[in-house]
mmCIF file of C-alpha atoms in Angstrom:
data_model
loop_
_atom_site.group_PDB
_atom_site.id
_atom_site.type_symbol
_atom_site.label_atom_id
_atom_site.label_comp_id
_atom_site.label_asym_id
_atom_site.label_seq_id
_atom_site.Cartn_x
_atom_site.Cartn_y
_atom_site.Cartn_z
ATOM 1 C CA UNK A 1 46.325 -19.802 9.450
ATOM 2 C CA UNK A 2 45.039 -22.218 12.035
ATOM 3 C CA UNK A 3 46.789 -23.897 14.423
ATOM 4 C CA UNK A 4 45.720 -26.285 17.652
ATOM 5 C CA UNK A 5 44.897 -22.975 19.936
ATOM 6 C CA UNK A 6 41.831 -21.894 21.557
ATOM 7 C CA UNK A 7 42.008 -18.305 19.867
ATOM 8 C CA UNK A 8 43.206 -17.248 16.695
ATOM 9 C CA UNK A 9 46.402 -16.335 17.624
ATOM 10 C CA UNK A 10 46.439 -17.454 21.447
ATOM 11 C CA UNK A 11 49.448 -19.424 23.116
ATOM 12 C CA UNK A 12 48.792 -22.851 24.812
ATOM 13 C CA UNK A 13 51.444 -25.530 25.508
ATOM 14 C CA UNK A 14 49.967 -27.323 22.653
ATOM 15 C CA UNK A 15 50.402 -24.941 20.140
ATOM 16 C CA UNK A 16 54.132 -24.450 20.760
ATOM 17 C CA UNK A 17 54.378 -28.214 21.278
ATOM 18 C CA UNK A 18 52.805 -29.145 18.158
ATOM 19 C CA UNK A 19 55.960 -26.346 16.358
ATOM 20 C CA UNK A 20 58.711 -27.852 18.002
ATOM 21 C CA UNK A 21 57.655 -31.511 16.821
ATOM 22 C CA UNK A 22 57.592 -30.770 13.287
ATOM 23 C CA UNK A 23 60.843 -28.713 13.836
ATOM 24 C CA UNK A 24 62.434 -31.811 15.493
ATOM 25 C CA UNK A 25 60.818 -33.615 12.528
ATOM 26 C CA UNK A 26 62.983 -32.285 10.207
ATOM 27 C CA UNK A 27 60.148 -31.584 7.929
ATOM 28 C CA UNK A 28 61.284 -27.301 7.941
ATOM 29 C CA UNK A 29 63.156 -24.991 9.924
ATOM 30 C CA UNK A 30 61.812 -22.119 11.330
ATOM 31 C CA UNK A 31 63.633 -19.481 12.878
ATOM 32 C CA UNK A 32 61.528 -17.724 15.802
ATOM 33 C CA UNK A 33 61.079 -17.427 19.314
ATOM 34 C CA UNK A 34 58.679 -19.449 20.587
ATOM 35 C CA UNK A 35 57.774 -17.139 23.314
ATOM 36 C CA UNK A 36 55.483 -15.049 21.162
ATOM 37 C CA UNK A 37 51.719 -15.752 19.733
ATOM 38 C CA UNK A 38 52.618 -14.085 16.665
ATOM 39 C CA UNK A 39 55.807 -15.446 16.099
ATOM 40 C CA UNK A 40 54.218 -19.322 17.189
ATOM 41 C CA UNK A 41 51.210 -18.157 14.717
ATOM 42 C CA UNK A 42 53.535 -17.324 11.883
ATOM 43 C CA UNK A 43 56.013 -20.963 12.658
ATOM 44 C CA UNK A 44 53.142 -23.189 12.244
ATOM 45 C CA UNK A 45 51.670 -20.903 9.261
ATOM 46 C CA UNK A 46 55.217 -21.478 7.810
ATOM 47 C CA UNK A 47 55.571 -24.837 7.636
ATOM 48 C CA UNK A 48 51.606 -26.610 7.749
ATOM 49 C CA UNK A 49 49.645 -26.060 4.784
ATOM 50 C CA UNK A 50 48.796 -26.706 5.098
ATOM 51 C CA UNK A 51 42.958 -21.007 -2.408
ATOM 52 C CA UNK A 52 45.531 -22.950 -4.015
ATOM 53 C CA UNK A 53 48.147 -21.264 -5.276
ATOM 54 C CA UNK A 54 47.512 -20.233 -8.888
ATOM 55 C CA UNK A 55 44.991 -23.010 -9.038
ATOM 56 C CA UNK A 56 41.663 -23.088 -11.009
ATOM 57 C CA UNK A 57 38.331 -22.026 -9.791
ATOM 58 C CA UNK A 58 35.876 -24.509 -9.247
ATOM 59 C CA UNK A 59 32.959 -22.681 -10.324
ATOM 60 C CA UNK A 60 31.768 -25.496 -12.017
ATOM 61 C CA UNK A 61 31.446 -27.079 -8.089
ATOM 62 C CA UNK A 62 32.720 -30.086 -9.527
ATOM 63 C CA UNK A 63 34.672 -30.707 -5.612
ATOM 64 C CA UNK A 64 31.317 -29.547 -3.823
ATOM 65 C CA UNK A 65 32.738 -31.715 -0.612
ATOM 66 C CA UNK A 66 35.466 -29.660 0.068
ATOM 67 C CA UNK A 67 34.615 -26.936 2.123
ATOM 68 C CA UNK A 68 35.807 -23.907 3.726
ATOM 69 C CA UNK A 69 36.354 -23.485 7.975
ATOM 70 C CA UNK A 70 35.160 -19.912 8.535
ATOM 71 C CA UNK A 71 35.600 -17.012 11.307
ATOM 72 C CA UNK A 72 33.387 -13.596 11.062
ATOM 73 C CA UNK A 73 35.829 -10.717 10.806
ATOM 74 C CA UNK A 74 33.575 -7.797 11.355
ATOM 75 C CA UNK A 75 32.304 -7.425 7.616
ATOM 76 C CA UNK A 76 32.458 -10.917 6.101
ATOM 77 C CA UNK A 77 34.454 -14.118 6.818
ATOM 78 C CA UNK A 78 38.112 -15.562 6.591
ATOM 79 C CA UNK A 79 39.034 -18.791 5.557
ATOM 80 C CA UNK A 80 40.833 -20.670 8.136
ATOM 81 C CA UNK A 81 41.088 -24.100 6.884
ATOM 82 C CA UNK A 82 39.421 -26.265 4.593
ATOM 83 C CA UNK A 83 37.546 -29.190 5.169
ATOM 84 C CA UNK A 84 36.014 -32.318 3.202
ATOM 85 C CA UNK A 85 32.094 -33.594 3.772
ATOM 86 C CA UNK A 86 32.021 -37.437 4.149
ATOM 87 C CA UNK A 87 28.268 -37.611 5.456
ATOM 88 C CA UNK A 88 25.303 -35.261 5.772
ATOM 89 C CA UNK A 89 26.519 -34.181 9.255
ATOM 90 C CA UNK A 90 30.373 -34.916 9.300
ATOM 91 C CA UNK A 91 33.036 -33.345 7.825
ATOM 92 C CA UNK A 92 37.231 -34.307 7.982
ATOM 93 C CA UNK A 93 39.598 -31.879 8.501
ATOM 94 C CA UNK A 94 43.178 -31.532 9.847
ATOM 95 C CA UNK A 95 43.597 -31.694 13.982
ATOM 96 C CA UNK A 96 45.463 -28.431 13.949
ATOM 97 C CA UNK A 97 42.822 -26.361 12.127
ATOM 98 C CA UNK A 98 39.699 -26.963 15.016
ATOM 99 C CA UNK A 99 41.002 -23.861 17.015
ATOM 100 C CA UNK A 100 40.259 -21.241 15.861
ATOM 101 C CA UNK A 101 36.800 -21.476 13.159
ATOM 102 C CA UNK A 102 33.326 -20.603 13.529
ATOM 103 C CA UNK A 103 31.141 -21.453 10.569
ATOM 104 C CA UNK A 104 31.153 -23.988 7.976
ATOM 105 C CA UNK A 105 30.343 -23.643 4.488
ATOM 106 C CA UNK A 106 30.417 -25.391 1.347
ATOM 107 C CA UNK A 107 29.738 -23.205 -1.143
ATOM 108 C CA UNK A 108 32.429 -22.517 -3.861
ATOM 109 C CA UNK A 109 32.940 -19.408 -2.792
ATOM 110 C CA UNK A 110 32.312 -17.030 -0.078
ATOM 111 C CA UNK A 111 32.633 -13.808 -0.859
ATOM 112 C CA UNK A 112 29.084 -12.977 -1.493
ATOM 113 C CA UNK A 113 26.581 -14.090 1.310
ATOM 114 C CA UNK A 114 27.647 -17.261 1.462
ATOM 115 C CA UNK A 115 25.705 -20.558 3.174
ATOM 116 C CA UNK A 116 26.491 -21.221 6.892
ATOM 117 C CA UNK A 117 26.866 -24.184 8.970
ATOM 118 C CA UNK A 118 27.131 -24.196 12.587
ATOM 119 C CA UNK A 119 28.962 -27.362 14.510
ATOM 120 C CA UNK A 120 27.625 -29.836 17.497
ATOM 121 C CA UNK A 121 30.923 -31.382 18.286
ATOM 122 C CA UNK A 122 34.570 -31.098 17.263
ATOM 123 C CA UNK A 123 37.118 -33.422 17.938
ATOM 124 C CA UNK A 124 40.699 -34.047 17.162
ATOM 125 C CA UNK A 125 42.155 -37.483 16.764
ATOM 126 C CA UNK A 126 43.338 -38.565 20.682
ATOM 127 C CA UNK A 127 46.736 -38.707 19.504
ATOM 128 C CA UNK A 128 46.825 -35.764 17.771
ATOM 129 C CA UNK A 129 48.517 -33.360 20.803
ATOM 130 C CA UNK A 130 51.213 -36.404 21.502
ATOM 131 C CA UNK A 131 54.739 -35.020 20.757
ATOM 132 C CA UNK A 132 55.585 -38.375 19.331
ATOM 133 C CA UNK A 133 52.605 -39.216 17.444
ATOM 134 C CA UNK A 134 50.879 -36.115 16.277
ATOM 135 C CA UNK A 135 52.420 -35.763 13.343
ATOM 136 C CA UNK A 136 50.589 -39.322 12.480
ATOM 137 C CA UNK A 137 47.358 -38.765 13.448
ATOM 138 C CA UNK A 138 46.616 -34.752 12.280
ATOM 139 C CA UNK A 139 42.898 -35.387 11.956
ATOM 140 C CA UNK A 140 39.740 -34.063 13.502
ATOM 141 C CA UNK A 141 36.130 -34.317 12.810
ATOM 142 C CA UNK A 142 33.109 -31.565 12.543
ATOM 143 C CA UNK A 143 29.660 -32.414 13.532
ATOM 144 C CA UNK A 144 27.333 -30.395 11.985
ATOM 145 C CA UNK A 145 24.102 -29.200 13.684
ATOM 146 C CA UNK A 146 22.211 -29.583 10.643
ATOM 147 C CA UNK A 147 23.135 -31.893 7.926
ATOM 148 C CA UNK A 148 23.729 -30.857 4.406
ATOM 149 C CA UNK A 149 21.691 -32.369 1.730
ATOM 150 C CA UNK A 150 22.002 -32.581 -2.266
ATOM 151 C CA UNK A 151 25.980 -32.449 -2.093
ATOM 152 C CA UNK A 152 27.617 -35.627 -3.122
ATOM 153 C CA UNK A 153 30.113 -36.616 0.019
ATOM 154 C CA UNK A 154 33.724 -37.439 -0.807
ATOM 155 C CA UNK A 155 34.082 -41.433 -1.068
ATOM 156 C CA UNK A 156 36.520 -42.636 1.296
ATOM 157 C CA UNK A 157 38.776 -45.311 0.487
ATOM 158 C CA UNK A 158 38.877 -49.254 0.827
ATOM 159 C CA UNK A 159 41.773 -50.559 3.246
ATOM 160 C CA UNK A 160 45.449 -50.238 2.325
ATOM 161 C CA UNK A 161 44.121 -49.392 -1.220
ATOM 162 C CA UNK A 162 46.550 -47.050 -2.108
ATOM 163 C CA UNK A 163 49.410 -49.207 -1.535
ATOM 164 C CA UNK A 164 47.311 -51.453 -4.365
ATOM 165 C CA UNK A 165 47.456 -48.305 -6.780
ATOM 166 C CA UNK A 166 50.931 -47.480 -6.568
ATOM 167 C CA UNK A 167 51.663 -51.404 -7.377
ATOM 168 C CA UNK A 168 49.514 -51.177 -10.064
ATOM 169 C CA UNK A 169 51.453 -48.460 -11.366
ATOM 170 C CA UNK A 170 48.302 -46.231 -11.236
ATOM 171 C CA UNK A 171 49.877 -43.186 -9.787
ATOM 172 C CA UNK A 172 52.830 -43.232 -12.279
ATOM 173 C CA UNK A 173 50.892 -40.765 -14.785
ATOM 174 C CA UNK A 174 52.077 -36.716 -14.329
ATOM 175 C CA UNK A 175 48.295 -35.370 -12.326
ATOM 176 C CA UNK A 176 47.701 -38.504 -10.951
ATOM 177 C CA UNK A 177 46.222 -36.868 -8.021
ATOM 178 C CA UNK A 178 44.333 -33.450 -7.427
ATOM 179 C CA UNK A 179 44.860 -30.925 -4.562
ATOM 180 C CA UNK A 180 41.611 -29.171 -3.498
ATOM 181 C CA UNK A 181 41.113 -26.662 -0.766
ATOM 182 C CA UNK A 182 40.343 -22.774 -0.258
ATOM 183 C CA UNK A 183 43.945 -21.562 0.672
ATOM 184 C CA UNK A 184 46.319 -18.396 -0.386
ATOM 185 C CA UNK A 185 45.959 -17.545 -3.916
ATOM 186 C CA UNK A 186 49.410 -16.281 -4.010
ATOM 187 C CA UNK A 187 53.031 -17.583 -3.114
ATOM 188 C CA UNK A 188 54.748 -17.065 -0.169
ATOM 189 C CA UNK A 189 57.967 -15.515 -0.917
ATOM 190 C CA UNK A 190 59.534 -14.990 2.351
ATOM 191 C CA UNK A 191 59.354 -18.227 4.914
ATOM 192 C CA UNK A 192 57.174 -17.228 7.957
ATOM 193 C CA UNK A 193 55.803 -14.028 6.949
ATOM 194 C CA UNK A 194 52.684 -13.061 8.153
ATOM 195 C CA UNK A 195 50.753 -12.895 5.122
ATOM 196 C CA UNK A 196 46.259 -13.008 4.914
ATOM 197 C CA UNK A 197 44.759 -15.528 3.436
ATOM 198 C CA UNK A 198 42.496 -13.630 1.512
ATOM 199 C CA UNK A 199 41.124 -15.923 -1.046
ATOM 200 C CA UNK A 200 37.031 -16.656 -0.964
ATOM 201 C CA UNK A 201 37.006 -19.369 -3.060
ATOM 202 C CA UNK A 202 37.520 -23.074 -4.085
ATOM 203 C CA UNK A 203 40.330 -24.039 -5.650
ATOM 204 C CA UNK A 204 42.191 -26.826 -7.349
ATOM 205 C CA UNK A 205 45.270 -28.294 -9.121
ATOM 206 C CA UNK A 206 46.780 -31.500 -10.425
ATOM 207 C CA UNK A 207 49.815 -32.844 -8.493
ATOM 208 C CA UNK A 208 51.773 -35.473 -9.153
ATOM 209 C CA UNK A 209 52.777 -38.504 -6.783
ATOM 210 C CA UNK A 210 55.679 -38.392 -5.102
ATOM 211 C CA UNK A 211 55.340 -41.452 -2.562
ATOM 212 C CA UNK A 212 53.662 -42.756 0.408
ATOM 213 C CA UNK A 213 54.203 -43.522 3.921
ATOM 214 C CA UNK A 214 52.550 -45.285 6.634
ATOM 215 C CA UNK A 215 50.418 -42.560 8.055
ATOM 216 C CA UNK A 216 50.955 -39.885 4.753
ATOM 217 C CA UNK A 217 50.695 -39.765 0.476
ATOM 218 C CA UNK A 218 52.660 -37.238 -0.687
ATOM 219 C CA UNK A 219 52.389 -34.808 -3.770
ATOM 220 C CA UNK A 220 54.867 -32.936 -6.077
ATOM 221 C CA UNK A 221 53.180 -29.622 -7.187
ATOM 222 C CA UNK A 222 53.786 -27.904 -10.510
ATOM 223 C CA UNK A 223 54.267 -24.774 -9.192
ATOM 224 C CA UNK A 224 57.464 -25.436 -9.041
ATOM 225 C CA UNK A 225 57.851 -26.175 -12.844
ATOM 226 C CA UNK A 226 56.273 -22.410 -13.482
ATOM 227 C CA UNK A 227 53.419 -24.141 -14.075
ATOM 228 C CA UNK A 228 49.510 -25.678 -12.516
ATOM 229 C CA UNK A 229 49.074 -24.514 -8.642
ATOM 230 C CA UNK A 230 50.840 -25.319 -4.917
ATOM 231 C CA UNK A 231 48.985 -25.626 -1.820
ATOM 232 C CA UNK A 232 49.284 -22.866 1.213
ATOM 233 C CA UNK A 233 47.443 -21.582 4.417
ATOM 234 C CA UNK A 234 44.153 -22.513 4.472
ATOM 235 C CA UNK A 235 44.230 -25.328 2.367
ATOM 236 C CA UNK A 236 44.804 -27.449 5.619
ATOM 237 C CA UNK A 237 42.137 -30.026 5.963
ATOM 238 C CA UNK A 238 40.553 -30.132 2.444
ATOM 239 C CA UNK A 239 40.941 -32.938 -0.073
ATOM 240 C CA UNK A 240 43.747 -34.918 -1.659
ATOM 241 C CA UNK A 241 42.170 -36.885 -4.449
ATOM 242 C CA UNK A 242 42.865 -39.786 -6.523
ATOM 243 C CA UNK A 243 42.315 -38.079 -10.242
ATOM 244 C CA UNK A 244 41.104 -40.763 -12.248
ATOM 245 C CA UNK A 245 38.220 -42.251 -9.895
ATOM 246 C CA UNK A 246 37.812 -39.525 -7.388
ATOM 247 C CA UNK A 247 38.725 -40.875 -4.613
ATOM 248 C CA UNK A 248 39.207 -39.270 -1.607
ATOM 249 C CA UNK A 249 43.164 -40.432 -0.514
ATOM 250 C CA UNK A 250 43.946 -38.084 1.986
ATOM 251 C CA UNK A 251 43.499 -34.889 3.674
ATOM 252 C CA UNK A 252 45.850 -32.217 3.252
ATOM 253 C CA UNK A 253 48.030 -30.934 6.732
ATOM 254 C CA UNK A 254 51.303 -30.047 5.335
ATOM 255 C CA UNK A 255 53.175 -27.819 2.605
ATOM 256 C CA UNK A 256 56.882 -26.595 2.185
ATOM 257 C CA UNK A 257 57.208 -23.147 3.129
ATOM 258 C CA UNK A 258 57.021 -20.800 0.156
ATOM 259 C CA UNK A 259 53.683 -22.990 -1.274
ATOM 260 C CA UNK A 260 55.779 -24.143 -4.249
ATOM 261 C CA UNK A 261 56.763 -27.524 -4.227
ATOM 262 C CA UNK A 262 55.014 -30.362 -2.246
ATOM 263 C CA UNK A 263 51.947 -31.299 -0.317
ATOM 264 C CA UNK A 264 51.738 -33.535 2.172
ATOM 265 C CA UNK A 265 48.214 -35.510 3.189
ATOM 266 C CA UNK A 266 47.111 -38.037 5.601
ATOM 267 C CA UNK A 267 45.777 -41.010 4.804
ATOM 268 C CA UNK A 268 42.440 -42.377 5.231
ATOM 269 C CA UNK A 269 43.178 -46.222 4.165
ATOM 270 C CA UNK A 270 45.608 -47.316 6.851
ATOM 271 C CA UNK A 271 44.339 -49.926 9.820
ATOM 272 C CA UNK A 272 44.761 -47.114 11.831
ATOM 273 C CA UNK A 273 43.079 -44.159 10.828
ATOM 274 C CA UNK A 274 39.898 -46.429 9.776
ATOM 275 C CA UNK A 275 39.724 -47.569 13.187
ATOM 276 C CA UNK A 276 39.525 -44.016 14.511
ATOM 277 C CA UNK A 277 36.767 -42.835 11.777
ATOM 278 C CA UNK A 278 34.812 -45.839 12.656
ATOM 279 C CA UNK A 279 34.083 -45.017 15.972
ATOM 280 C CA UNK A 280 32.859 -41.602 15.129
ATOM 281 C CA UNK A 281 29.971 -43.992 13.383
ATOM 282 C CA UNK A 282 31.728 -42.774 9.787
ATOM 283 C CA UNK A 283 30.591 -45.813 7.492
ATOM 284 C CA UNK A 284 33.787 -47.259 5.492
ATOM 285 C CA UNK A 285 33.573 -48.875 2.273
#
């Protein structure tokens, strides 16, 4: 779980801010006293999604941009978020997973060992704290101290183009879109419980589109159907692709609360979020 904090579980106005605006949102209910770190920790872990659940492995590194936001724990590393390499040095993530994460890697899994990547700079979209906005603007970027070469980065996505696939009637077909990201493994049963992510590896699973927004695409997972995968904690900040060209449509910040039914992703092809990665000198098709 990751959340806008300083501290993997610590308290700032942000943090409590940031739960009360998606409450207010209407996007899920949570019910818990906001006075705790715990019980702020297990809100936002409730209701932002934010490996996949029952997903497939991708030991075939077939999404070798999507990576994994690491802390040590003593004897190894936990996942707190995922992440998505769109240059050498750069990587995308969601604004509310920067907290609280150490490392970067990319392999496709971590449980053995695995290759680590230190950061220069890390910065959340300006907006991204704003009660009114935040919920618009949930990215950050990672600057790496060294870059990583001989993985192919995630292609980003011309302007507005996914309002020209959905006319297009390219999103109609069930999969249309793929989910990628190192979160939970397993459903949450029991909204807001405090549950590890203890997953060490790269996951993925066809979704199906459900609609977009001005600042979001949205997914329907299978899960639900008793079938394919759901996203959950720790899947935050990895990839939402477009299935049939690869292309990188949005990056994931949000599930429903028992990882079973939707995803939620923010785009990358609006005015406004292509303004913001090109003045961190990201180069835009």
């Amino acid at each position: 779980m990751s959340s806008r904090t300083s501290g993997a579980w610590g308290v700032a106005s942000t943090a409590v801010q940031h739960c009360l605006v998606v409450m207010r949102a209407g996007e899920q209910q949570c019910n818990v006293a906001l006075g705790s770190a715990p019980q702020v920790a297990h809100c936002l872990d409730a209701i932002r999604g934010a490996a996949i659940v029952q997903g497939e492995p991708d030991s075939g590194n077939k999404y070798s941009s999507v990576c994994a936001l690491l802390q040590g724990n003593g004897g190894g590393y936990d996942v707190r978020c995922s992440a998505v390499l769109v240059s050498p040095t750069m990587l995308l993530t969601a604004a509310h997973c920067v907290g609280d994460f150490t490392y970067v890697s990319c392999d496709w899994t971590i449980s053995d060992k695995p290759t680590l990547y230190t950061t220069s700079a890390v910065e959340a979209h300006p907006l991204a704290n704003d009660p009114s906005e935040g919920l618009k603007h949930d990215l950050a970027f990672i600057k790496l101290k060294k870059g990583i070469t001989g993985t192919p980065l995630a292609p980003l996505p011309p302007q507005q183009v996914l309002d020209d696939i959905r006319e297009s009637g390219g999103f109609a077909p069930d999969g249309a879109l793929t989910v990628v990201g190192y979160g939970r493994t397993q459903q949450i049963l029991t909204p807001g419980a405090e549950l590890p992510n203890n997953n060490r590896d790269r996951r993925f699973t066809p979704a199906d589109f459900n609609r977009l927004t001005i600042n979001r695409i949205e997914a329907s997972l299978s899960l639900q159907r008793g079938a394919g995968g759901s996203v959950c904690s720790g899947d935050s900040g990895g990839a939402v692709f477009y299935a049939s060209t690869g292309l990188l449509a949005g990056i994931t910040i949000e599930a429903d609360n028992i990882c079973s039914k939707f995803a939620k992703a923010q785009r990358l092809d609006t005015s406004a979020a292509r303004r913001w990665l090109a003045a961190q000198g990201i180069n835009l098709p």
